Amino acid sequence: MARFLKNKSVALGNIPGDPVFIGDKKMEKTEIHIIEYDKNEIKEYDLEAKDITTLTLNKNKNTWININGLHDIEMLRSLADVFHIHMLTQEDIVNTGQRSKIEEYDNYLYFVMKMLQIDKNNLLVQSEQLSLILGENFLITFQERTGDVFTSVRNRLRKQKGRVRKMDTDYLAYSLLDCIIDRYMVIIEHFGEDIENIENAIQDNPDKSILNKIYDYKREMNYLRKTIRPVKECVSGFSRLDSDIINEKTLPFTKDLLDSVTQSLEIIDAYRDMLSDHLNIYSTNINNRLNEIMKILTIFSAIFIPLTFIAGIYGTNFDFLPELHFKYAYPIFWAILLLIAGLMLRFFKRKNWF
Amino acid sequence: MARFLKNKSVALGNIPGDPVFIGDKKMEKTEIHIIEYDKNEIKEYDLEAKDITTLTLNKNKNTWININGLHDIEMLRSLADVFHIHMLTQEDIVNTGQRSKIEEYDNYLYFVMKMLQIDKNNLLVQSEQLSLILGENFLITFQERTGDVFTSVRNRLRKQKGRVRKMDTDYLAYSLLDCIIDRYMVIIEHFGEDIENIENAIQDNPDKSILNKIYDYKREMNYLRKTIRPVKECVSGFSRLDSDIINEKTLPFTKDLLDSVTQSLEIIDAYRDMLSDHLNIYSTNINNRLNEIMKILTIFSAIFIPLTFIAGIYGTNFDFLPELHFKYAYPIFWAILLLIAGLMLRFFKRKNWF
Amino acid sequence: MARFLKNKSVALGNIPGDPVFIGDKKMEKTEIHIIEYDKNEIKEYDLEAKDITTLTLNKNKNTWININGLHDIEMLRSLADVFHIHMLTQEDIVNTGQRSKIEEYDNYLYFVMKMLQIDKNNLLVQSEQLSLILGENFLITFQERTGDVFTSVRNRLRKQKGRVRKMDTDYLAYSLLDCIIDRYMVIIEHFGEDIENIENAIQDNPDKSILNKIYDYKREMNYLRKTIRPVKECVSGFSRLDSDIINEKTLPFTKDLLDSVTQSLEIIDAYRDMLSDHLNIYSTNINNRLNEIMKILTIFSAIFIPLTFIAGIYGTNFDFLPELHFKYAYPIFWAILLLIAGLMLRFFKRKNWF
Amino acid sequence: MARFLKNKSVALGNIPGDPVFIGDKKMEKTEIHIIEYDKNEIKEYDLEAKDITTLTLNKNKNTWININGLHDIEMLRSLADVFHIHMLTQEDIVNTGQRSKIEEYDNYLYFVMKMLQIDKNNLLVQSEQLSLILGENFLITFQERTGDVFTSVRNRLRKQKGRVRKMDTDYLAYSLLDCIIDRYMVIIEHFGEDIENIENAIQDNPDKSILNKIYDYKREMNYLRKTIRPVKECVSGFSRLDSDIINEKTLPFTKDLLDSVTQSLEIIDAYRDMLSDHLNIYSTNINNRLNEIMKILTIFSAIFIPLTFIAGIYGTNFDFLPELHFKYAYPIFWAILLLIAGLMLRFFKRKNWF
Amino acid sequence: MARFLKNKSVALGNIPGDPVFIGDKKMEKTEIHIIEYDKNEIKEYDLEAKDITTLTLNKNKNTWININGLHDIEMLRSLADVFHIHMLTQEDIVNTGQRSKIEEYDNYLYFVMKMLQIDKNNLLVQSEQLSLILGENFLITFQERTGDVFTSVRNRLRKQKGRVRKMDTDYLAYSLLDCIIDRYMVIIEHFGEDIENIENAIQDNPDKSILNKIYDYKREMNYLRKTIRPVKECVSGFSRLDSDIINEKTLPFTKDLLDSVTQSLEIIDAYRDMLSDHLNIYSTNINNRLNEIMKILTIFSAIFIPLTFIAGIYGTNFDFLPELHFKYAYPIFWAILLLIAGLMLRFFKRKNWF
């Protein structure tokens, strides 16, 4: 199945702004987890999807609503009513083939991000869509399925580590984005080590498996680039936003995010160049080897084919073939053979073939 | 016939702004279909080309005039008089070789778009030109021939699904563009699956048909890119327009369009890169195979050519050839042959040839 | 002789702004043709070069002065005095190696354009320089030699077709540029058909003449791109001009010009990509063929070389060679030969070589 | 280990803004060296890490605090308290995988730079991170380990050479950046000489070691480009800063820096192009050689294989083989052999094979 | 020695703004030539380096001070004192490895330009640095050695040709830059003719010397591009300057300069593309030839190897080999040989191998 663009044909003919779940249903039941916190207190609880309408925000606290599983359109609609979420946002949340982007609406910011993880068996990077809705004192996150990406942030919230409890939901959103982008780096680093090491393998033993590896890495760098490039636009938009929702103190942190994404893309490009170089070198090496093979063949052929011919001459059965009857014919014959072989070897030696 | 640029020589010497039909006449008779609608009512009827001058707009309703078939210049001129359409617009409507673009005139916006469809037999993408003239409360669309692309929008209009009935003709125009761009995605996805799967075929069995496939896909990606790139400019212009004709509520939808086109182009570029990688890998694989073929040839030649030479020696008919008369000459001869063969095999083994 | 950059060495050491004819003298005698027109009347007459100083403009009419042949520096100087033409403009008019450009002077606009035509014998595109000086109510055009490019415009002027008679010299200038750029399209289309058709030839019968064709087309696309890219800048400047000389009504027409040039360049780029793909496919095809050739050679060699060796063995003249004297030696010998041949064939069959 | 992106996985899950040392600990003990200077006086002393809190700035003098070794987080925190350093800056100082950048904070400018040095044994460029914090009258520099890069600046300070003593810490910062960027140039020059000389080696004796060299240089150019490109952004930001900390007199010097970095990048790109050309030429040379090898093989084979066949014919033992009994059969046989050989040689001569 | 970047290691550790001569000393003694001129008068004289301090400007006249030879730092310092030249300018004048640039100082404009000349023996382009300091009524030029580049300008000054005597030093500076850039064109044209002609050579006789030529031209185009690209920035800056030193009447001339440099760069890029195409075609041609060589080898081998085998069969000495004793065995044997040969030829004919 196409990984670079998926499920677009399913969406054909949908009404724009009508939320229809497009993607693989990765969970049976939608999970809703809510964290309400301020500097002093933190409260966590789960909510049933059907009870979503009962949700009320405490205006003096920050509320993080995390929703795992995107197939429950009814729940999404109820939630959208509560938080005044635009229908295009609703559509994008459940249509998991979106590009990363940031959109500003009257009462909230909407982020689409891609979470990446690597399947180490077949070296395939897989992406999942994360949607964030960031309002004045709330943050709603939508994941395709339950994962452990945000565990570290949750722990910091619970244990009051870092400044996440002291600041508002905009900083919380930043923290989540930071988690995701750090993962990009780790994935790139994972490939990077292999990519930089391929060089030795090419020079030592350029077999076919290396060719497949180079190809696989090129494809994944291609995929990473395609996925992360829109993230840069999105983060860059975030860092340049002039919105009441973003506290001025959070801005330097968003610039830090931008640095990370930029560095990711630069390194992906450097690795792409490196892989192209790998492929060129591999290919030239193959040609070098062909030359060596052909030299060996040619040396053998050029020496022994004339010799065989001469032996063939004296294997003929002509009645009248005087040389056959000379006394020293046979030693002379050998001498001529050796002379020819010697001359040929000298010829190839002069050509620097061995 | 050239598909990338067509019928330009026909247009040579035409008067600028003089509408002359340039293209393949795909319909016998021009069809005019009119839908008049507002929130409460919808009225549909057909009109003969000759009756076009009788057309009057109801200023309190939205009117969508859909025209299939572009060869009837007379009808176009009459229509242009009714709606005050600039002569350059008239020329562009019937000259089907235009780039996609958006142009702002005093009383209307003019869009040229390309509708794409894929001929699955020979993997060729074909394009048709769609012109839209969007006025205050009317929308005129010109298609080269009757098709079913807009059926879903028509159904939504009739069945009051979505918000299309509640909003004005600018939203209707958006809906049509959305239909067209969704089709792009579906076409790209169709190719994408094949393109991503070629990889396995290259590694398993790189025969010539794959080479042709790679080439065909490259050509079509090239064609798609050439066709869709101007669409991006056009949609981008649409989303940045500051025109009375565009309702502010429609703007987020145009940004959504822009996202889709941008994503299309990014994926086309990713596939182009992937196809170039495919071709490189294919080509390197071919070279790898050549090396293997040559290794086999060289091993056989290098082993048997010397042996044949030695056999040739003892096939000579020299009167005086002492070895022939030794008692154990023949077994020794075999021993020497086997020794030579063994040494050669060891030589190639050491070179890691097998 | 260099076609991409010519006659620069001739110009070395010239005084800047000093008009010196640089180019091939393509006409014996300079021809001056004058058309004076307004909505109601049109008057045409020829002028001798020496009478240029007698020229007076009718301020209520539009005057188009067309000059064929650039070598008459005296005439140019006289004309320049009459129309207050800057010395740099004078230099550029007669130095035919200019890039296309637009320059705004106090009392006129100066255009340098390249007219292209294709020499169908050797597939070479040739360029000629056209200079336009556009003033309030006059237009002076300078061509290297008499041609028929502007015949259609002249006819429209004479026959009052289109709007050219109703509008001023700025629209006339636009009409001439439109003629020239339409020609670009026709040339590109001429190449385009061939380029798109090469594909089949590559797959059917990739001989050397195709390689030369690919190369020729690449060179010409290169040439077209180099020539037309500055035209885009020039036309883009034209459409963004804020000059009294340009009537507001002419502006939509200049945007139309820009569309055409942009499309030309996009298609040239698409063809460039396509030709690079052609070359890659051709080259990979050649390698594919080499593989097939080598497979045939290897199969033949690997089968017959061992057989010949075995035949050689029993051609030796050893006194004591027991197999020779067995009764069924010869049939067994054949059986062994066939067995070996069969095994070899199976070996290559398994390798999928045939 | 990956050199292009390192230690990112270690940083995973860190709290943003929390300084955690990420890198190789290159020194046992942190060294702090302080230089206090003005036009008239200069005072130098070392400080223990634990005494950092005792540090007081003399507001009338310039103070340069140089810190070698980044692992002492406690010391960094104390210093940060004294100089009001933002927590993100703290994090960046000790996380040695940063891109080069410049950041403006309320009371200081923060630079991250990369110092490069070349390991001449294995041609690897290694980078170390340098952080500069530039305040009103102080400059703090953080290096990964003690080095001699800044010795020349220190000497100028001590000996009052140049204008460094007469100007403020912004000029000092410039001087240090200038040192670093000069080193880039020297490294590029070191590679450049080799790269430009490879050309002769390719033409004379294109063996495999050259291929590896080309590859190594490509990789290092890739690395240099990736490392220096952000430096350009950083220096460009420096030269466009509108900050009280930067004296107007220092600005021309920053433009000079920008020139140097731009030149570095241009030359790296020129060398990258050159190396790609090298590789292409090398590869085409290899193919040229293959052609020569195959010509030799083919000439030998095509001459001797038919001859051997003819000899084989007359080696057959048919009872009735009339030619064998002709008197002049043997000389005629030789004549035929020589004729065939001569014809073959002429055939290859005509093909220009030798 | 590296030509693309030179002598940077020598400059390491220099004090910024401290003029140290870096380059090859190309003259023994510094020459100073002064031309003082206005519309009516011109005065020329030489000055000893040591008398530089005696120089006084006549404020009502224009003064052009031309200095050949850059190693005399003392003289430079004295001159700098007289004309208030910034220390960074001083450093750049004598450090001959600068990029071309324009810098605006309070009382003068500073240009660094590269003069190119071609060494026709080894096709190497060499560059020399020219510095211009353009003040209100003076122009100082610094060349590495005496040359004849400016002779034509000097003659125009002396003979009152063109407008150089009527205008001020800004026009003089323009005239010198124009000389230099015209030379670029001539050099490009020199290469261009060869580059465009290589095509025929590739198709006729693609030997190794052509490969070296392609490579040499690529390298020089690379060098020209690297050298001229900064010149474009510099000239572009010149044409956009808003400085009292530049007379408004000179501005159209600077735009003309910009046109020339832009054209140079476009043509260099076109030639770069063409050379890459040359290389591709050359390489594909080589492969084509290899195919032909291998076809010949394979045809010979495939025909004669089986024949030789059959001859070998009947050369065996089996006691019981019935065919040998048939009466018509030998003619039948020949018939079989010819049949096999015929079948093989037909096989290769069908494959279109000849």
XYZ file of N, CA and C in Angstrom, chain C residues 47-165:
357
model
N 10.667 55.117 -46.806
C 11.534 56.282 -46.691
C 12.960 55.828 -47.008
N 13.704 56.679 -47.714
C 15.122 56.402 -47.898
C 15.866 56.703 -46.592
N 16.929 55.942 -46.340
C 17.688 56.148 -45.106
C 18.184 57.586 -44.997
N 18.588 58.161 -46.141
C 19.161 59.502 -46.074
C 18.100 60.562 -45.764
N 16.818 60.228 -45.992
C 15.764 61.206 -45.755
C 15.194 61.141 -44.345
N 15.860 60.385 -43.504
C 15.300 60.138 -42.174
C 15.087 61.438 -41.404
N 15.974 62.416 -41.687
C 15.868 63.669 -40.942
C 14.614 64.459 -41.309
N 14.017 64.111 -42.425
C 12.812 64.841 -42.863
C 11.567 64.340 -42.146
N 11.712 63.266 -41.397
C 10.572 62.631 -40.762
C 9.958 63.545 -39.704
N 8.648 63.747 -39.807
C 7.959 64.477 -38.739
C 6.751 63.667 -38.298
N 6.525 63.674 -37.012
C 5.416 62.905 -36.452
C 4.162 63.752 -36.420
N 3.050 63.134 -36.762
C 1.752 63.754 -36.593
C 1.274 63.428 -35.185
N 1.204 64.426 -34.329
C 0.945 64.182 -32.906
C -0.430 63.590 -32.633
N -1.334 63.705 -33.577
C -2.676 63.163 -33.370
C -2.844 61.752 -33.925
N -1.792 61.262 -34.496
C -1.861 59.913 -35.039
C -0.784 59.050 -34.407
N -0.923 57.730 -34.622
C 0.102 56.798 -34.177
C 1.007 56.482 -35.355
N 2.300 56.438 -35.101
C 3.246 56.173 -36.172
C 4.109 54.970 -35.833
N 4.160 54.028 -36.754
C 5.023 52.841 -36.585
C 6.110 52.913 -37.634
N 7.319 53.093 -37.172
C 8.469 53.152 -38.069
C 9.202 51.830 -37.979
N 9.192 51.078 -39.051
C 9.870 49.785 -39.026
C 11.132 49.873 -39.853
N 12.271 49.494 -39.246
C 13.562 49.600 -39.923
C 14.170 48.220 -40.047
N 14.439 47.778 -41.256
C 15.085 46.495 -41.497
C 16.531 46.729 -41.902
N 17.454 46.106 -41.204
C 18.880 46.283 -41.488
C 19.480 47.248 -40.484
N 20.560 46.813 -39.821
C 21.073 47.587 -38.689
C 22.443 48.197 -38.931
N 23.009 48.038 -40.119
C 24.405 48.419 -40.288
C 24.590 49.910 -40.568
N 23.504 50.628 -40.845
C 23.646 52.036 -41.245
C 23.670 52.940 -40.005
N 24.869 53.130 -39.478
C 25.031 53.868 -38.224
C 24.624 55.328 -38.382
N 24.925 55.906 -39.562
C 24.592 57.309 -39.794
C 23.101 57.553 -39.643
N 22.329 56.688 -40.302
C 20.880 56.799 -40.250
C 20.413 56.703 -38.809
N 20.979 55.735 -38.073
C 20.596 55.549 -36.674
C 20.847 56.816 -35.874
N 22.008 57.460 -36.124
C 22.344 58.670 -35.368
C 21.346 59.780 -35.650
N 20.992 59.925 -36.930
C 20.026 60.953 -37.304
C 18.692 60.698 -36.616
N 18.246 59.438 -36.695
C 16.992 59.055 -36.061
C 17.036 59.349 -34.564
N 18.188 59.003 -33.954
C 18.339 59.199 -32.511
C 18.204 60.676 -32.166
N 18.735 61.525 -33.024
C 18.601 62.959 -32.772
C 17.140 63.385 -32.792
N 16.428 62.891 -33.803
C 15.015 63.258 -33.939
C 14.213 62.813 -32.721
N 14.447 61.577 -32.266
C 13.598 61.021 -31.201
C 14.250 61.066 -29.820
N 15.396 61.724 -29.685
C 16.097 61.817 -28.403
C 16.355 60.443 -27.802
N 17.014 59.617 -28.571
C 17.309 58.254 -28.107
C 18.669 58.243 -27.428
N 18.711 57.691 -26.210
C 19.929 57.647 -25.392
C 21.017 56.855 -26.115
N 22.262 57.252 -25.919
C 23.342 56.588 -26.641
C 23.471 55.105 -26.302
N 23.129 54.747 -25.053
C 23.199 53.321 -24.704
C 22.176 52.519 -25.502
N 21.016 53.118 -25.721
C 20.008 52.463 -26.557
C 20.538 52.288 -27.971
N 21.152 53.359 -28.489
C 21.740 53.266 -29.835
C 22.721 52.111 -29.927
N 23.592 52.003 -28.891
C 24.589 50.942 -28.907
C 23.906 49.575 -28.915
N 22.889 49.426 -28.052
C 22.224 48.123 -27.938
C 21.494 47.727 -29.217
N 20.953 48.730 -29.926
C 20.206 48.419 -31.149
C 21.102 47.727 -32.171
N 22.311 48.194 -32.314
C 23.177 47.653 -33.363
C 24.099 46.547 -32.885
N 24.177 46.359 -31.554
C 24.967 45.257 -31.016
C 24.016 44.089 -30.818
N 24.017 43.142 -31.774
C 22.949 42.134 -31.813
C 23.120 41.004 -30.813
N 24.086 41.132 -29.910
C 24.272 40.069 -28.913
C 23.664 40.387 -27.559
N 22.689 41.272 -27.510
C 22.073 41.666 -26.235
C 21.172 40.579 -25.662
N 21.013 40.595 -24.349
C 19.936 39.828 -23.715
C 18.636 40.592 -23.920
N 17.524 39.876 -23.904
C 16.223 40.539 -23.923
C 16.074 41.352 -22.653
N 15.516 42.545 -22.783
C 15.368 43.395 -21.601
C 14.387 44.511 -21.905
N 13.957 45.180 -20.860
C 13.140 46.361 -21.027
C 13.804 47.466 -20.232
N 13.892 48.650 -20.803
C 14.503 49.774 -20.109
C 13.619 51.001 -20.252
N 13.487 51.702 -19.165
C 12.627 52.876 -19.162
C 13.504 54.130 -19.267
N 13.288 54.920 -20.279
C 13.975 56.208 -20.380
C 12.952 57.313 -20.193
N 13.421 58.544 -20.162
C 12.519 59.651 -19.867
C 11.347 59.695 -20.835
N 11.649 59.552 -22.122
C 10.612 59.769 -23.125
C 10.204 58.528 -23.904
N 10.787 57.397 -23.558
C 10.404 56.171 -24.279
C 10.753 54.936 -23.450
N 10.145 53.818 -23.889
C 10.526 52.507 -23.358
C 11.332 51.804 -24.426
N 12.370 51.093 -23.990
C 13.189 50.375 -24.957
C 13.131 48.869 -24.664
N 12.728 48.102 -25.654
C 12.682 46.633 -25.537
C 13.736 46.021 -26.434
N 14.476 45.046 -25.902
C 15.244 44.153 -26.776
C 14.574 42.797 -26.711
N 14.249 42.240 -27.863
C 13.634 40.915 -27.914
C 14.402 40.043 -28.885
N 14.231 38.748 -28.741
C 14.842 37.811 -29.670
C 13.740 37.123 -30.471
N 13.814 37.218 -31.804
C 12.916 36.461 -32.662
C 13.591 35.145 -32.996
N 12.874 34.054 -32.814
C 13.467 32.742 -33.060
C 12.875 32.115 -34.309
N 13.702 31.417 -35.030
C 13.150 30.562 -36.068
C 13.992 29.315 -36.157
N 13.368 28.265 -36.654
C 14.007 26.967 -36.606
C 14.441 26.585 -38.014
N 15.687 26.141 -38.116
C 16.184 25.624 -39.375
C 15.918 24.126 -39.368
N 14.887 23.707 -40.106
C 14.411 22.332 -39.942
C 15.383 21.287 -40.461
N 16.365 21.690 -41.277
C 17.320 20.705 -41.777
C 18.215 20.176 -40.677
N 18.831 21.102 -39.955
C 19.779 20.650 -38.936
C 19.256 20.891 -37.529
N 17.951 21.161 -37.414
C 17.320 21.312 -36.105
C 17.934 22.415 -35.261
N 18.491 23.427 -35.903
C 19.091 24.510 -35.141
C 18.113 25.673 -35.036
N 17.931 26.174 -33.832
C 17.147 27.383 -33.645
C 18.063 28.579 -33.847
N 17.648 29.518 -34.662
C 18.434 30.726 -34.894
C 17.689 31.914 -34.295
N 18.432 32.862 -33.770
C 17.765 34.023 -33.199
C 18.164 35.295 -33.920
N 17.208 36.198 -34.006
C 17.511 37.534 -34.504
C 17.064 38.541 -33.468
N 17.747 39.668 -33.454
C 17.417 40.671 -32.440
C 16.396 41.658 -32.986
N 15.387 41.926 -32.165
C 14.396 42.941 -32.484
C 14.450 44.004 -31.393
N 14.605 45.255 -31.782
C 14.549 46.340 -30.808
C 13.258 47.117 -31.020
N 12.608 47.481 -29.944
C 11.416 48.317 -30.027
C 11.626 49.571 -29.194
N 11.340 50.708 -29.777
C 11.331 51.955 -29.018
C 9.903 52.458 -29.024
N 9.315 52.466 -27.820
C 7.906 52.799 -27.711
C 7.763 54.165 -27.044
N 7.283 55.153 -27.819
C 7.058 56.484 -27.259
C 5.574 56.775 -27.128
N 5.265 58.010 -26.812
C 3.865 58.394 -26.538
C 2.947 58.011 -27.705
N 3.313 58.427 -28.912
C 2.463 58.095 -30.056
C 3.278 57.553 -31.235
N 4.411 56.969 -30.900
C 5.186 56.338 -31.976
C 5.801 55.022 -31.485
N 6.114 54.165 -32.433
C 6.796 52.903 -32.149
C 7.827 52.707 -33.245
N 9.083 52.541 -32.843
C 10.134 52.264 -33.829
C 10.612 50.848 -33.614
N 10.636 50.062 -34.666
C 11.137 48.693 -34.549
C 12.347 48.519 -35.450
N 13.331 47.795 -34.931
C 14.568 47.536 -35.666
C 14.734 46.034 -35.831
N 14.745 45.553 -37.068
C 14.985 44.141 -37.313
C 16.296 43.980 -38.067
N 16.911 42.781 -37.908
C 18.175 42.546 -38.598
C 17.965 42.418 -40.100
N 16.789 41.920 -40.497
C 16.513 41.815 -41.920
C 14.999 41.730 -42.131
N 14.583 41.909 -43.372
C 13.177 41.854 -43.713
C 12.639 40.449 -43.464
N 11.505 40.351 -42.790
C 10.901 39.044 -42.541
C 9.393 39.158 -42.575
N 8.715 38.048 -42.356
C 7.262 38.074 -42.472
C 6.571 37.896 -41.130
N 7.339 38.078 -40.051
C 6.774 37.809 -38.731
C 5.597 38.730 -38.433
N 5.700 39.979 -38.864
C 4.695 40.959 -38.465
C 3.602 41.164 -39.516
N 3.621 40.339 -40.561
C 2.622 40.485 -41.617
C 1.210 40.455 -41.052
N 0.944 39.532 -40.131
C -0.424 39.420 -39.636
C -0.840 40.699 -38.910
N 0.085 41.311 -38.178
C -0.250 42.559 -37.490
C -0.501 43.663 -38.506
N 0.362 43.726 -39.520
C 0.175 44.749 -40.556
C -1.189 44.610 -41.219
N -1.560 43.335 -41.501
C -2.858 43.110 -42.141
C -4.005 43.552 -41.247
N -3.867 43.271 -39.942
C -4.917 43.692 -39.036
C -5.032 45.220 -39.016
N -3.882 45.881 -39.064
C -3.895 47.346 -39.110
C -4.632 47.829 -40.358
N -4.253 47.216 -41.476
C -4.829 47.660 -42.755
C -6.320 47.363 -42.817
N -6.701 46.149 -42.355
C -8.090 45.714 -42.515
C -8.940 46.033 -41.309
N -8.382 46.782 -40.378
C -9.115 47.167 -39.176
C -9.657 45.972 -38.398
N -8.976 44.842 -38.482
C -9.389 43.675 -37.702
C -8.876 43.825 -36.281
N -9.610 43.264 -35.316
C -9.201 43.345 -33.925
C -9.234 44.782 -33.460
N -8.602 45.050 -32.326
C -8.676 46.377 -31.736
C -7.417 47.196 -31.985
N -6.522 46.711 -32.848
C -5.216 47.354 -32.951
C -5.336 48.792 -33.503
N -6.281 49.015 -34.372
C -6.438 50.364 -34.916
C -7.058 51.320 -33.900
